């Protein structure tokens, strides 16, 4: 399973990427606004920090604008993945950009039929938003289960990877992995939280106390 981080904070990405555990990055216009950075500059910097795809989202809402913005973003670096909203124009732009060899992440997916269309349109990734579905009282993870099942029925033609987005905590990550999603994108805190357990801290403290009592040193 691939781990992407969902942030436009370049320092945070650099820190986490040094762990070797980060496969890519997702950004969106809200995350860019939160970072206070120039989108194109930050995008270039992020692309240099991680080996894998960096999703950069268009803000145009009509086909021509999406294509123009997508082509400009695609030139930022070889690992840019153009992010397009799941609208009719977004799907048409997806088909065109995918045919040009550009990586495409189709975002704001909230039902399985949308995911089917994105795969038909040649998307590299589909981003179903689990946390936002949970927020409105629906079962976000059921959508992941449905999409994974549907794509698995057509392995020769639907090659889009399921990128679990809007993941809010460790349980979303574990459940996404259980269901066989290809990728999960998480805020930096969630990636760090994955390493934590109070029993790990307690066990380590006990080991170190006992080791200290031996008076030995390894180095
Ligand atoms: C990632 O591609 C999405 O934009 C992001 O995960 C949305 O997360 P949120 O619902 O927590 O804003």
mmCIF file with all atom_site columns, C-alpha atoms and ligand atoms in Angstrom:
data_model
loop_
_atom_site.group_PDB
_atom_site.id
_atom_site.type_symbol
_atom_site.label_atom_id
_atom_site.label_alt_id
_atom_site.label_comp_id
_atom_site.label_asym_id
_atom_site.label_entity_id
_atom_site.label_seq_id
_atom_site.pdbx_PDB_ins_code
_atom_site.Cartn_x
_atom_site.Cartn_y
_atom_site.Cartn_z
_atom_site.occupancy
_atom_site.B_iso_or_equiv
_atom_site.pdbx_formal_charge
_atom_site.auth_seq_id
_atom_site.auth_comp_id
_atom_site.auth_asym_id
_atom_site.auth_atom_id
_atom_site.pdbx_PDB_model_num
ATOM   1   C CA . UNK A 1 1   ? 0.000   0.000  0.000   1.00 0.00 ? 1   UNK A CA 1
ATOM   2   C CA . UNK A 1 2   ? 1.275   3.450  -0.867  1.00 0.00 ? 2   UNK A CA 1
ATOM   3   C CA . UNK A 1 3   ? 1.269   6.300  1.664   1.00 0.00 ? 3   UNK A CA 1
ATOM   4   C CA . UNK A 1 4   ? 0.792   9.836  0.386   1.00 0.00 ? 4   UNK A CA 1
ATOM   5   C CA . UNK A 1 5   ? 0.793   12.869 2.657   1.00 0.00 ? 5   UNK A CA 1
ATOM   6   C CA . UNK A 1 6   ? -2.005  15.358 2.374   1.00 0.00 ? 6   UNK A CA 1
ATOM   7   C CA . UNK A 1 7   ? -0.402  18.751 2.900   1.00 0.00 ? 7   UNK A CA 1
ATOM   8   C CA . UNK A 1 8   ? 1.277   21.647 1.118   1.00 0.00 ? 8   UNK A CA 1
ATOM   9   C CA . UNK A 1 9   ? 3.626   22.320 4.047   1.00 0.00 ? 9   UNK A CA 1
ATOM   10  C CA . UNK A 1 10  ? 7.040   21.905 2.409   1.00 0.00 ? 10  UNK A CA 1
ATOM   11  C CA . UNK A 1 11  ? 8.989   21.639 5.691   1.00 0.00 ? 11  UNK A CA 1
ATOM   12  C CA . UNK A 1 12  ? 6.640   18.948 6.958   1.00 0.00 ? 12  UNK A CA 1
ATOM   13  C CA . UNK A 1 13  ? 6.936   17.031 3.664   1.00 0.00 ? 13  UNK A CA 1
ATOM   14  C CA . UNK A 1 14  ? 10.749  17.256 3.751   1.00 0.00 ? 14  UNK A CA 1
ATOM   15  C CA . UNK A 1 15  ? 10.798  15.928 7.308   1.00 0.00 ? 15  UNK A CA 1
ATOM   16  C CA . UNK A 1 16  ? 8.453   13.016 6.629   1.00 0.00 ? 16  UNK A CA 1
ATOM   17  C CA . UNK A 1 17  ? 10.004  12.179 3.243   1.00 0.00 ? 17  UNK A CA 1
ATOM   18  C CA . UNK A 1 18  ? 13.359  11.641 4.973   1.00 0.00 ? 18  UNK A CA 1
ATOM   19  C CA . UNK A 1 19  ? 11.785  8.595  6.685   1.00 0.00 ? 19  UNK A CA 1
ATOM   20  C CA . UNK A 1 20  ? 11.554  6.831  3.315   1.00 0.00 ? 20  UNK A CA 1
ATOM   21  C CA . UNK A 1 21  ? 7.926   5.994  4.130   1.00 0.00 ? 21  UNK A CA 1
ATOM   22  C CA . UNK A 1 22  ? 6.269   8.592  1.901   1.00 0.00 ? 22  UNK A CA 1
ATOM   23  C CA . UNK A 1 23  ? 5.372   7.584  -1.651  1.00 0.00 ? 23  UNK A CA 1
ATOM   24  C CA . UNK A 1 24  ? 3.696   10.795 -2.785  1.00 0.00 ? 24  UNK A CA 1
ATOM   25  C CA . UNK A 1 25  ? 1.851   13.957 -1.826  1.00 0.00 ? 25  UNK A CA 1
ATOM   26  C CA . UNK A 1 26  ? -1.638  15.313 -2.370  1.00 0.00 ? 26  UNK A CA 1
ATOM   27  C CA . UNK A 1 27  ? -2.507  18.989 -2.253  1.00 0.00 ? 27  UNK A CA 1
ATOM   28  C CA . UNK A 1 28  ? -5.706  20.880 -2.889  1.00 0.00 ? 28  UNK A CA 1
ATOM   29  C CA . UNK A 1 29  ? -6.549  24.597 -3.138  1.00 0.00 ? 29  UNK A CA 1
ATOM   30  C CA . UNK A 1 30  ? -7.496  24.727 0.565   1.00 0.00 ? 30  UNK A CA 1
ATOM   31  C CA . UNK A 1 31  ? -4.144  23.228 1.601   1.00 0.00 ? 31  UNK A CA 1
ATOM   32  C CA . UNK A 1 32  ? -2.279  25.687 -0.652  1.00 0.00 ? 32  UNK A CA 1
ATOM   33  C CA . UNK A 1 33  ? -4.224  28.580 0.915   1.00 0.00 ? 33  UNK A CA 1
ATOM   34  C CA . UNK A 1 34  ? -3.389  27.255 4.399   1.00 0.00 ? 34  UNK A CA 1
ATOM   35  C CA . UNK A 1 35  ? 0.326   27.077 3.529   1.00 0.00 ? 35  UNK A CA 1
ATOM   36  C CA . UNK A 1 36  ? 0.394   30.719 2.405   1.00 0.00 ? 36  UNK A CA 1
ATOM   37  C CA . UNK A 1 37  ? 2.767   29.667 -0.383  1.00 0.00 ? 37  UNK A CA 1
ATOM   38  C CA . UNK A 1 38  ? 2.813   30.437 -4.101  1.00 0.00 ? 38  UNK A CA 1
ATOM   39  C CA . UNK A 1 39  ? 1.241   27.336 -5.673  1.00 0.00 ? 39  UNK A CA 1
ATOM   40  C CA . UNK A 1 40  ? 3.677   26.856 -8.544  1.00 0.00 ? 40  UNK A CA 1
ATOM   41  C CA . UNK A 1 41  ? 6.789   27.466 -6.429  1.00 0.00 ? 41  UNK A CA 1
ATOM   42  C CA . UNK A 1 42  ? 5.639   25.163 -3.646  1.00 0.00 ? 42  UNK A CA 1
ATOM   43  C CA . UNK A 1 43  ? 4.586   22.555 -6.216  1.00 0.00 ? 43  UNK A CA 1
ATOM   44  C CA . UNK A 1 44  ? 8.078   22.482 -7.730  1.00 0.00 ? 44  UNK A CA 1
ATOM   45  C CA . UNK A 1 45  ? 9.685   22.175 -4.299  1.00 0.00 ? 45  UNK A CA 1
ATOM   46  C CA . UNK A 1 46  ? 7.361   19.354 -3.231  1.00 0.00 ? 46  UNK A CA 1
ATOM   47  C CA . UNK A 1 47  ? 7.977   17.433 -6.470  1.00 0.00 ? 47  UNK A CA 1
ATOM   48  C CA . UNK A 1 48  ? 11.705  17.482 -5.726  1.00 0.00 ? 48  UNK A CA 1
ATOM   49  C CA . UNK A 1 49  ? 11.172  16.048 -2.231  1.00 0.00 ? 49  UNK A CA 1
ATOM   50  C CA . UNK A 1 50  ? 9.279   12.846 -3.032  1.00 0.00 ? 50  UNK A CA 1
ATOM   51  C CA . UNK A 1 51  ? 9.846   10.220 -5.718  1.00 0.00 ? 51  UNK A CA 1
ATOM   52  C CA . UNK A 1 52  ? 6.198   9.555  -6.430  1.00 0.00 ? 52  UNK A CA 1
ATOM   53  C CA . UNK A 1 53  ? 3.174   11.483 -7.633  1.00 0.00 ? 53  UNK A CA 1
ATOM   54  C CA . UNK A 1 54  ? 2.406   14.973 -6.344  1.00 0.00 ? 54  UNK A CA 1
ATOM   55  C CA . UNK A 1 55  ? -1.214  15.929 -6.919  1.00 0.00 ? 55  UNK A CA 1
ATOM   56  C CA . UNK A 1 56  ? -1.688  19.541 -7.984  1.00 0.00 ? 56  UNK A CA 1
ATOM   57  C CA . UNK A 1 57  ? -5.283  20.621 -8.503  1.00 0.00 ? 57  UNK A CA 1
ATOM   58  C CA . UNK A 1 58  ? -6.684  22.789 -11.282 1.00 0.00 ? 58  UNK A CA 1
ATOM   59  C CA . UNK A 1 59  ? -9.041  25.586 -10.287 1.00 0.00 ? 59  UNK A CA 1
ATOM   60  C CA . UNK A 1 60  ? -10.743 26.111 -13.656 1.00 0.00 ? 60  UNK A CA 1
ATOM   61  C CA . UNK A 1 61  ? -14.232 24.638 -13.861 1.00 0.00 ? 61  UNK A CA 1
ATOM   62  C CA . UNK A 1 62  ? -14.651 24.416 -17.639 1.00 0.00 ? 62  UNK A CA 1
ATOM   63  C CA . UNK A 1 63  ? -12.896 22.013 -19.976 1.00 0.00 ? 63  UNK A CA 1
ATOM   64  C CA . UNK A 1 64  ? -10.670 24.480 -21.837 1.00 0.00 ? 64  UNK A CA 1
ATOM   65  C CA . UNK A 1 65  ? -9.427  26.072 -18.643 1.00 0.00 ? 65  UNK A CA 1
ATOM   66  C CA . UNK A 1 66  ? -8.863  22.690 -16.988 1.00 0.00 ? 66  UNK A CA 1
ATOM   67  C CA . UNK A 1 67  ? -6.813  21.540 -19.970 1.00 0.00 ? 67  UNK A CA 1
ATOM   68  C CA . UNK A 1 68  ? -4.745  24.731 -20.055 1.00 0.00 ? 68  UNK A CA 1
ATOM   69  C CA . UNK A 1 69  ? -4.102  24.664 -16.302 1.00 0.00 ? 69  UNK A CA 1
ATOM   70  C CA . UNK A 1 70  ? -3.484  20.910 -16.307 1.00 0.00 ? 70  UNK A CA 1
ATOM   71  C CA . UNK A 1 71  ? -0.908  21.194 -19.093 1.00 0.00 ? 71  UNK A CA 1
ATOM   72  C CA . UNK A 1 72  ? 0.863   24.012 -17.251 1.00 0.00 ? 72  UNK A CA 1
ATOM   73  C CA . UNK A 1 73  ? 0.914   22.044 -13.980 1.00 0.00 ? 73  UNK A CA 1
ATOM   74  C CA . UNK A 1 74  ? 2.147   18.927 -15.794 1.00 0.00 ? 74  UNK A CA 1
ATOM   75  C CA . UNK A 1 75  ? 5.251   20.868 -16.862 1.00 0.00 ? 75  UNK A CA 1
ATOM   76  C CA . UNK A 1 76  ? 6.258   21.600 -13.261 1.00 0.00 ? 76  UNK A CA 1
ATOM   77  C CA . UNK A 1 77  ? 8.005   18.225 -12.857 1.00 0.00 ? 77  UNK A CA 1
ATOM   78  C CA . UNK A 1 78  ? 7.784   14.671 -14.240 1.00 0.00 ? 78  UNK A CA 1
ATOM   79  C CA . UNK A 1 79  ? 6.032   13.427 -11.073 1.00 0.00 ? 79  UNK A CA 1
ATOM   80  C CA . UNK A 1 80  ? 3.170   15.929 -11.134 1.00 0.00 ? 80  UNK A CA 1
ATOM   81  C CA . UNK A 1 81  ? -0.259  14.342 -11.075 1.00 0.00 ? 81  UNK A CA 1
ATOM   82  C CA . UNK A 1 82  ? -2.937  16.748 -12.291 1.00 0.00 ? 82  UNK A CA 1
ATOM   83  C CA . UNK A 1 83  ? -5.921  16.744 -9.959  1.00 0.00 ? 83  UNK A CA 1
ATOM   84  C CA . UNK A 1 84  ? -9.321  17.283 -11.537 1.00 0.00 ? 84  UNK A CA 1
ATOM   85  C CA . UNK A 1 85  ? -12.740 17.501 -9.897  1.00 0.00 ? 85  UNK A CA 1
ATOM   86  C CA . UNK A 1 86  ? -15.279 14.781 -10.597 1.00 0.00 ? 86  UNK A CA 1
ATOM   87  C CA . UNK A 1 87  ? -17.502 16.840 -12.884 1.00 0.00 ? 87  UNK A CA 1
ATOM   88  C CA . UNK A 1 88  ? -18.450 16.159 -16.472 1.00 0.00 ? 88  UNK A CA 1
ATOM   89  C CA . UNK A 1 89  ? -15.820 18.633 -17.695 1.00 0.00 ? 89  UNK A CA 1
ATOM   90  C CA . UNK A 1 90  ? -13.333 17.126 -15.252 1.00 0.00 ? 90  UNK A CA 1
ATOM   91  C CA . UNK A 1 91  ? -13.915 13.681 -16.754 1.00 0.00 ? 91  UNK A CA 1
ATOM   92  C CA . UNK A 1 92  ? -13.430 14.999 -20.282 1.00 0.00 ? 92  UNK A CA 1
ATOM   93  C CA . UNK A 1 93  ? -10.230 16.747 -19.205 1.00 0.00 ? 93  UNK A CA 1
ATOM   94  C CA . UNK A 1 94  ? -9.128  13.506 -17.542 1.00 0.00 ? 94  UNK A CA 1
ATOM   95  C CA . UNK A 1 95  ? -9.532  11.561 -20.768 1.00 0.00 ? 95  UNK A CA 1
ATOM   96  C CA . UNK A 1 96  ? -7.610  14.171 -22.769 1.00 0.00 ? 96  UNK A CA 1
ATOM   97  C CA . UNK A 1 97  ? -4.752  14.585 -20.273 1.00 0.00 ? 97  UNK A CA 1
ATOM   98  C CA . UNK A 1 98  ? -4.452  10.830 -19.682 1.00 0.00 ? 98  UNK A CA 1
ATOM   99  C CA . UNK A 1 99  ? -4.214  10.327 -23.448 1.00 0.00 ? 99  UNK A CA 1
ATOM   100 C CA . UNK A 1 100 ? -1.324  12.829 -23.460 1.00 0.00 ? 100 UNK A CA 1
ATOM   101 C CA . UNK A 1 101 ? 0.489   10.681 -20.885 1.00 0.00 ? 101 UNK A CA 1
ATOM   102 C CA . UNK A 1 102 ? -0.212  12.910 -17.890 1.00 0.00 ? 102 UNK A CA 1
ATOM   103 C CA . UNK A 1 103 ? -0.909  11.373 -14.469 1.00 0.00 ? 103 UNK A CA 1
ATOM   104 C CA . UNK A 1 104 ? -4.412  12.326 -13.338 1.00 0.00 ? 104 UNK A CA 1
ATOM   105 C CA . UNK A 1 105 ? -6.071  12.171 -9.913  1.00 0.00 ? 105 UNK A CA 1
ATOM   106 C CA . UNK A 1 106 ? -9.851  12.591 -10.100 1.00 0.00 ? 106 UNK A CA 1
ATOM   107 C CA . UNK A 1 107 ? -10.976 14.095 -6.823  1.00 0.00 ? 107 UNK A CA 1
ATOM   108 C CA . UNK A 1 108 ? -14.158 14.771 -4.841  1.00 0.00 ? 108 UNK A CA 1
ATOM   109 C CA . UNK A 1 109 ? -15.600 11.308 -5.425  1.00 0.00 ? 109 UNK A CA 1
ATOM   110 C CA . UNK A 1 110 ? -18.586 10.472 -3.212  1.00 0.00 ? 110 UNK A CA 1
ATOM   111 C CA . UNK A 1 111 ? -20.251 7.529  -4.941  1.00 0.00 ? 111 UNK A CA 1
ATOM   112 C CA . UNK A 1 112 ? -19.165 4.400  -6.781  1.00 0.00 ? 112 UNK A CA 1
ATOM   113 C CA . UNK A 1 113 ? -20.712 5.390  -10.117 1.00 0.00 ? 113 UNK A CA 1
ATOM   114 C CA . UNK A 1 114 ? -18.427 8.435  -10.192 1.00 0.00 ? 114 UNK A CA 1
ATOM   115 C CA . UNK A 1 115 ? -15.434 6.151  -9.605  1.00 0.00 ? 115 UNK A CA 1
ATOM   116 C CA . UNK A 1 116 ? -16.510 3.942  -12.493 1.00 0.00 ? 116 UNK A CA 1
ATOM   117 C CA . UNK A 1 117 ? -16.620 6.967  -14.808 1.00 0.00 ? 117 UNK A CA 1
ATOM   118 C CA . UNK A 1 118 ? -13.199 8.190  -13.650 1.00 0.00 ? 118 UNK A CA 1
ATOM   119 C CA . UNK A 1 119 ? -11.687 4.796  -14.421 1.00 0.00 ? 119 UNK A CA 1
ATOM   120 C CA . UNK A 1 120 ? -13.347 4.789  -17.842 1.00 0.00 ? 120 UNK A CA 1
ATOM   121 C CA . UNK A 1 121 ? -11.833 8.259  -18.384 1.00 0.00 ? 121 UNK A CA 1
ATOM   122 C CA . UNK A 1 122 ? -8.333  6.879  -17.761 1.00 0.00 ? 122 UNK A CA 1
ATOM   123 C CA . UNK A 1 123 ? -7.681  8.338  -14.306 1.00 0.00 ? 123 UNK A CA 1
ATOM   124 C CA . UNK A 1 124 ? -4.468  7.200  -12.651 1.00 0.00 ? 124 UNK A CA 1
ATOM   125 C CA . UNK A 1 125 ? -6.115  7.648  -9.233  1.00 0.00 ? 125 UNK A CA 1
ATOM   126 C CA . UNK A 1 126 ? -9.645  8.072  -7.947  1.00 0.00 ? 126 UNK A CA 1
ATOM   127 C CA . UNK A 1 127 ? -9.982  9.970  -4.654  1.00 0.00 ? 127 UNK A CA 1
ATOM   128 C CA . UNK A 1 128 ? -13.060 8.979  -2.636  1.00 0.00 ? 128 UNK A CA 1
ATOM   129 C CA . UNK A 1 129 ? -13.447 11.260 0.416   1.00 0.00 ? 129 UNK A CA 1
ATOM   130 C CA . UNK A 1 130 ? -14.137 8.967  3.383   1.00 0.00 ? 130 UNK A CA 1
ATOM   131 C CA . UNK A 1 131 ? -13.990 11.530 6.195   1.00 0.00 ? 131 UNK A CA 1
ATOM   132 C CA . UNK A 1 132 ? -16.420 13.912 4.521   1.00 0.00 ? 132 UNK A CA 1
ATOM   133 C CA . UNK A 1 133 ? -18.893 11.050 4.012   1.00 0.00 ? 133 UNK A CA 1
ATOM   134 C CA . UNK A 1 134 ? -18.544 10.087 7.692   1.00 0.00 ? 134 UNK A CA 1
ATOM   135 C CA . UNK A 1 135 ? -19.160 13.771 8.529   1.00 0.00 ? 135 UNK A CA 1
ATOM   136 C CA . UNK A 1 136 ? -22.628 13.609 6.928   1.00 0.00 ? 136 UNK A CA 1
ATOM   137 C CA . UNK A 1 137 ? -23.514 10.320 8.628   1.00 0.00 ? 137 UNK A CA 1
ATOM   138 C CA . UNK A 1 138 ? -22.666 7.992  5.736   1.00 0.00 ? 138 UNK A CA 1
ATOM   139 C CA . UNK A 1 139 ? -20.187 5.112  5.823   1.00 0.00 ? 139 UNK A CA 1
ATOM   140 C CA . UNK A 1 140 ? -17.084 6.389  4.017   1.00 0.00 ? 140 UNK A CA 1
ATOM   141 C CA . UNK A 1 141 ? -15.367 3.026  4.107   1.00 0.00 ? 141 UNK A CA 1
ATOM   142 C CA . UNK A 1 142 ? -18.327 1.306  2.438   1.00 0.00 ? 142 UNK A CA 1
ATOM   143 C CA . UNK A 1 143 ? -17.582 3.455  -0.609  1.00 0.00 ? 143 UNK A CA 1
ATOM   144 C CA . UNK A 1 144 ? -13.976 2.230  -0.625  1.00 0.00 ? 144 UNK A CA 1
ATOM   145 C CA . UNK A 1 145 ? -15.163 -1.356 -0.383  1.00 0.00 ? 145 UNK A CA 1
ATOM   146 C CA . UNK A 1 146 ? -17.587 -0.828 -3.287  1.00 0.00 ? 146 UNK A CA 1
ATOM   147 C CA . UNK A 1 147 ? -15.001 0.814  -5.562  1.00 0.00 ? 147 UNK A CA 1
ATOM   148 C CA . UNK A 1 148 ? -12.302 -1.775 -4.845  1.00 0.00 ? 148 UNK A CA 1
ATOM   149 C CA . UNK A 1 149 ? -14.807 -4.547 -5.617  1.00 0.00 ? 149 UNK A CA 1
ATOM   150 C CA . UNK A 1 150 ? -15.976 -2.905 -8.852  1.00 0.00 ? 150 UNK A CA 1
ATOM   151 C CA . UNK A 1 151 ? -12.460 -2.244 -10.150 1.00 0.00 ? 151 UNK A CA 1
ATOM   152 C CA . UNK A 1 152 ? -11.417 -5.827 -9.300  1.00 0.00 ? 152 UNK A CA 1
ATOM   153 C CA . UNK A 1 153 ? -14.206 -7.119 -11.547 1.00 0.00 ? 153 UNK A CA 1
ATOM   154 C CA . UNK A 1 154 ? -12.512 -5.540 -14.598 1.00 0.00 ? 154 UNK A CA 1
ATOM   155 C CA . UNK A 1 155 ? -8.744  -5.870 -14.053 1.00 0.00 ? 155 UNK A CA 1
ATOM   156 C CA . UNK A 1 156 ? -7.938  -5.682 -17.759 1.00 0.00 ? 156 UNK A CA 1
ATOM   157 C CA . UNK A 1 157 ? -9.726  -2.400 -18.415 1.00 0.00 ? 157 UNK A CA 1
ATOM   158 C CA . UNK A 1 158 ? -10.154 -0.499 -15.126 1.00 0.00 ? 158 UNK A CA 1
ATOM   159 C CA . UNK A 1 159 ? -6.607  0.131  -13.956 1.00 0.00 ? 159 UNK A CA 1
ATOM   160 C CA . UNK A 1 160 ? -7.268  3.200  -11.830 1.00 0.00 ? 160 UNK A CA 1
ATOM   161 C CA . UNK A 1 161 ? -5.825  3.060  -8.304  1.00 0.00 ? 161 UNK A CA 1
ATOM   162 C CA . UNK A 1 162 ? -8.099  3.728  -5.335  1.00 0.00 ? 162 UNK A CA 1
ATOM   163 C CA . UNK A 1 163 ? -6.600  6.617  -3.357  1.00 0.00 ? 163 UNK A CA 1
ATOM   164 C CA . UNK A 1 164 ? -8.405  6.912  -0.034  1.00 0.00 ? 164 UNK A CA 1
ATOM   165 C CA . UNK A 1 165 ? -8.719  10.640 0.665   1.00 0.00 ? 165 UNK A CA 1
ATOM   166 C CA . UNK A 1 166 ? -10.091 12.703 3.524   1.00 0.00 ? 166 UNK A CA 1
ATOM   167 C CA . UNK A 1 167 ? -8.687  10.068 5.911   1.00 0.00 ? 167 UNK A CA 1
ATOM   168 C CA . UNK A 1 168 ? -8.879  11.509 9.392   1.00 0.00 ? 168 UNK A CA 1
ATOM   169 C CA . UNK A 1 169 ? -7.237  8.906  11.618  1.00 0.00 ? 169 UNK A CA 1
ATOM   170 C CA . UNK A 1 170 ? -5.358  5.667  12.057  1.00 0.00 ? 170 UNK A CA 1
ATOM   171 C CA . UNK A 1 171 ? -8.516  3.559  11.780  1.00 0.00 ? 171 UNK A CA 1
ATOM   172 C CA . UNK A 1 172 ? -9.235  4.924  8.317   1.00 0.00 ? 172 UNK A CA 1
ATOM   173 C CA . UNK A 1 173 ? -5.736  3.824  7.232   1.00 0.00 ? 173 UNK A CA 1
ATOM   174 C CA . UNK A 1 174 ? -6.062  0.350  8.715   1.00 0.00 ? 174 UNK A CA 1
ATOM   175 C CA . UNK A 1 175 ? -9.502  -0.162 7.215   1.00 0.00 ? 175 UNK A CA 1
ATOM   176 C CA . UNK A 1 176 ? -8.332  1.105  3.798   1.00 0.00 ? 176 UNK A CA 1
ATOM   177 C CA . UNK A 1 177 ? -5.477  -1.422 3.871   1.00 0.00 ? 177 UNK A CA 1
ATOM   178 C CA . UNK A 1 178 ? -7.825  -4.213 4.976   1.00 0.00 ? 178 UNK A CA 1
ATOM   179 C CA . UNK A 1 179 ? -10.060 -3.472 1.999   1.00 0.00 ? 179 UNK A CA 1
ATOM   180 C CA . UNK A 1 180 ? -7.144  -3.512 -0.430  1.00 0.00 ? 180 UNK A CA 1
ATOM   181 C CA . UNK A 1 181 ? -7.110  0.165  -1.442  1.00 0.00 ? 181 UNK A CA 1
ATOM   182 C CA . UNK A 1 182 ? -3.938  0.978  -3.365  1.00 0.00 ? 182 UNK A CA 1
ATOM   183 C CA . UNK A 1 183 ? -3.120  4.296  -1.689  1.00 0.00 ? 183 UNK A CA 1
ATOM   184 C CA . UNK A 1 184 ? -4.116  6.328  1.330   1.00 0.00 ? 184 UNK A CA 1
ATOM   185 C CA . UNK A 1 185 ? -3.374  10.013 1.738   1.00 0.00 ? 185 UNK A CA 1
ATOM   186 C CA . UNK A 1 186 ? -3.162  11.308 5.282   1.00 0.00 ? 186 UNK A CA 1
ATOM   187 C CA . UNK A 1 187 ? -2.377  14.526 7.106   1.00 0.00 ? 187 UNK A CA 1
ATOM   188 C CA . UNK A 1 188 ? 1.165   14.444 8.596   1.00 0.00 ? 188 UNK A CA 1
ATOM   189 C CA . UNK A 1 189 ? -0.173  13.885 12.125  1.00 0.00 ? 189 UNK A CA 1
ATOM   190 C CA . UNK A 1 190 ? -2.002  10.720 11.071  1.00 0.00 ? 190 UNK A CA 1
ATOM   191 C CA . UNK A 1 191 ? 1.152   9.271  9.512   1.00 0.00 ? 191 UNK A CA 1
ATOM   192 C CA . UNK A 1 192 ? 3.038   9.955  12.738  1.00 0.00 ? 192 UNK A CA 1
ATOM   193 C CA . UNK A 1 193 ? 0.155   8.574  14.827  1.00 0.00 ? 193 UNK A CA 1
ATOM   194 C CA . UNK A 1 194 ? 0.440   5.256  12.954  1.00 0.00 ? 194 UNK A CA 1
ATOM   195 C CA . UNK A 1 195 ? 3.738   4.622  14.755  1.00 0.00 ? 195 UNK A CA 1
ATOM   196 C CA . UNK A 1 196 ? 2.326   5.256  18.229  1.00 0.00 ? 196 UNK A CA 1
ATOM   197 C CA . UNK A 1 197 ? 1.083   2.898  20.917  1.00 0.00 ? 197 UNK A CA 1
ATOM   198 C CA . UNK A 1 198 ? 1.281   3.511  24.687  1.00 0.00 ? 198 UNK A CA 1
ATOM   199 C CA . UNK A 1 199 ? 2.419   -0.104 25.238  1.00 0.00 ? 199 UNK A CA 1
ATOM   200 C CA . UNK A 1 200 ? 5.358   0.524  22.898  1.00 0.00 ? 200 UNK A CA 1
ATOM   201 C CA . UNK A 1 201 ? 6.458   3.505  25.009  1.00 0.00 ? 201 UNK A CA 1
ATOM   202 C CA . UNK A 1 202 ? 5.919   1.614  28.259  1.00 0.00 ? 202 UNK A CA 1
ATOM   203 C CA . UNK A 1 203 ? 7.787   -1.455 27.008  1.00 0.00 ? 203 UNK A CA 1
ATOM   204 C CA . UNK A 1 204 ? 10.713  0.611  25.756  1.00 0.00 ? 204 UNK A CA 1
ATOM   205 C CA . UNK A 1 205 ? 11.001  2.485  29.064  1.00 0.00 ? 205 UNK A CA 1
ATOM   206 C CA . UNK A 1 206 ? 11.138  -0.846 30.944  1.00 0.00 ? 206 UNK A CA 1
ATOM   207 C CA . UNK A 1 207 ? 13.781  -2.285 28.591  1.00 0.00 ? 207 UNK A CA 1
ATOM   208 C CA . UNK A 1 208 ? 15.957  0.812  28.957  1.00 0.00 ? 208 UNK A CA 1
ATOM   209 C CA . UNK A 1 209 ? 15.657  0.823  32.749  1.00 0.00 ? 209 UNK A CA 1
ATOM   210 C CA . UNK A 1 210 ? 16.751  -2.833 32.928  1.00 0.00 ? 210 UNK A CA 1
ATOM   211 C CA . UNK A 1 211 ? 19.581  -2.207 30.457  1.00 0.00 ? 211 UNK A CA 1
ATOM   212 C CA . UNK A 1 212 ? 20.812  0.780  32.440  1.00 0.00 ? 212 UNK A CA 1
ATOM   213 C CA . UNK A 1 213 ? 21.056  -1.453 35.543  1.00 0.00 ? 213 UNK A CA 1
ATOM   214 C CA . UNK A 1 214 ? 23.501  -3.770 33.712  1.00 0.00 ? 214 UNK A CA 1
ATOM   215 C CA . UNK A 1 215 ? 26.001  -0.899 33.312  1.00 0.00 ? 215 UNK A CA 1
ATOM   216 C CA . UNK A 1 216 ? 26.774  -2.138 29.792  1.00 0.00 ? 216 UNK A CA 1
ATOM   217 C CA . UNK A 1 217 ? 27.168  -0.149 26.558  1.00 0.00 ? 217 UNK A CA 1
ATOM   218 C CA . UNK A 1 218 ? 26.813  -1.382 22.949  1.00 0.00 ? 218 UNK A CA 1
ATOM   219 C CA . UNK A 1 219 ? 29.059  1.388  21.568  1.00 0.00 ? 219 UNK A CA 1
HETATM 220 C C1 . LIG B 2 .   ? -6.869  14.863 -0.832  1.00 0.00 ? 1   LIG B C1 1
HETATM 221 O O1 . LIG B 2 .   ? -6.608  14.681 -1.982  1.00 0.00 ? 1   LIG B O1 1
HETATM 222 C C2 . LIG B 2 .   ? -8.072  15.588 -0.369  1.00 0.00 ? 1   LIG B C2 1
HETATM 223 O O2 . LIG B 2 .   ? -8.132  16.850 -0.935  1.00 0.00 ? 1   LIG B O2 1
HETATM 224 C C3 . LIG B 2 .   ? -8.092  15.649 1.118   1.00 0.00 ? 1   LIG B C3 1
HETATM 225 O O3 . LIG B 2 .   ? -7.759  14.366 1.640   1.00 0.00 ? 1   LIG B O3 1
HETATM 226 C C4 . LIG B 2 .   ? -9.363  16.173 1.704   1.00 0.00 ? 1   LIG B C4 1
HETATM 227 O O4 . LIG B 2 .   ? -9.343  16.005 3.098   1.00 0.00 ? 1   LIG B O4 1
HETATM 228 P P1 . LIG B 2 .   ? -10.365 16.744 4.085   1.00 0.00 ? 1   LIG B P1 1
HETATM 229 O O5 . LIG B 2 .   ? -11.732 16.225 3.824   1.00 0.00 ? 1   LIG B O5 1
HETATM 230 O O6 . LIG B 2 .   ? -9.883  16.399 5.459   1.00 0.00 ? 1   LIG B O6 1
HETATM 231 O O7 . LIG B 2 .   ? -10.263 18.221 3.766   1.00 0.00 ? 1   LIG B O7 1
#
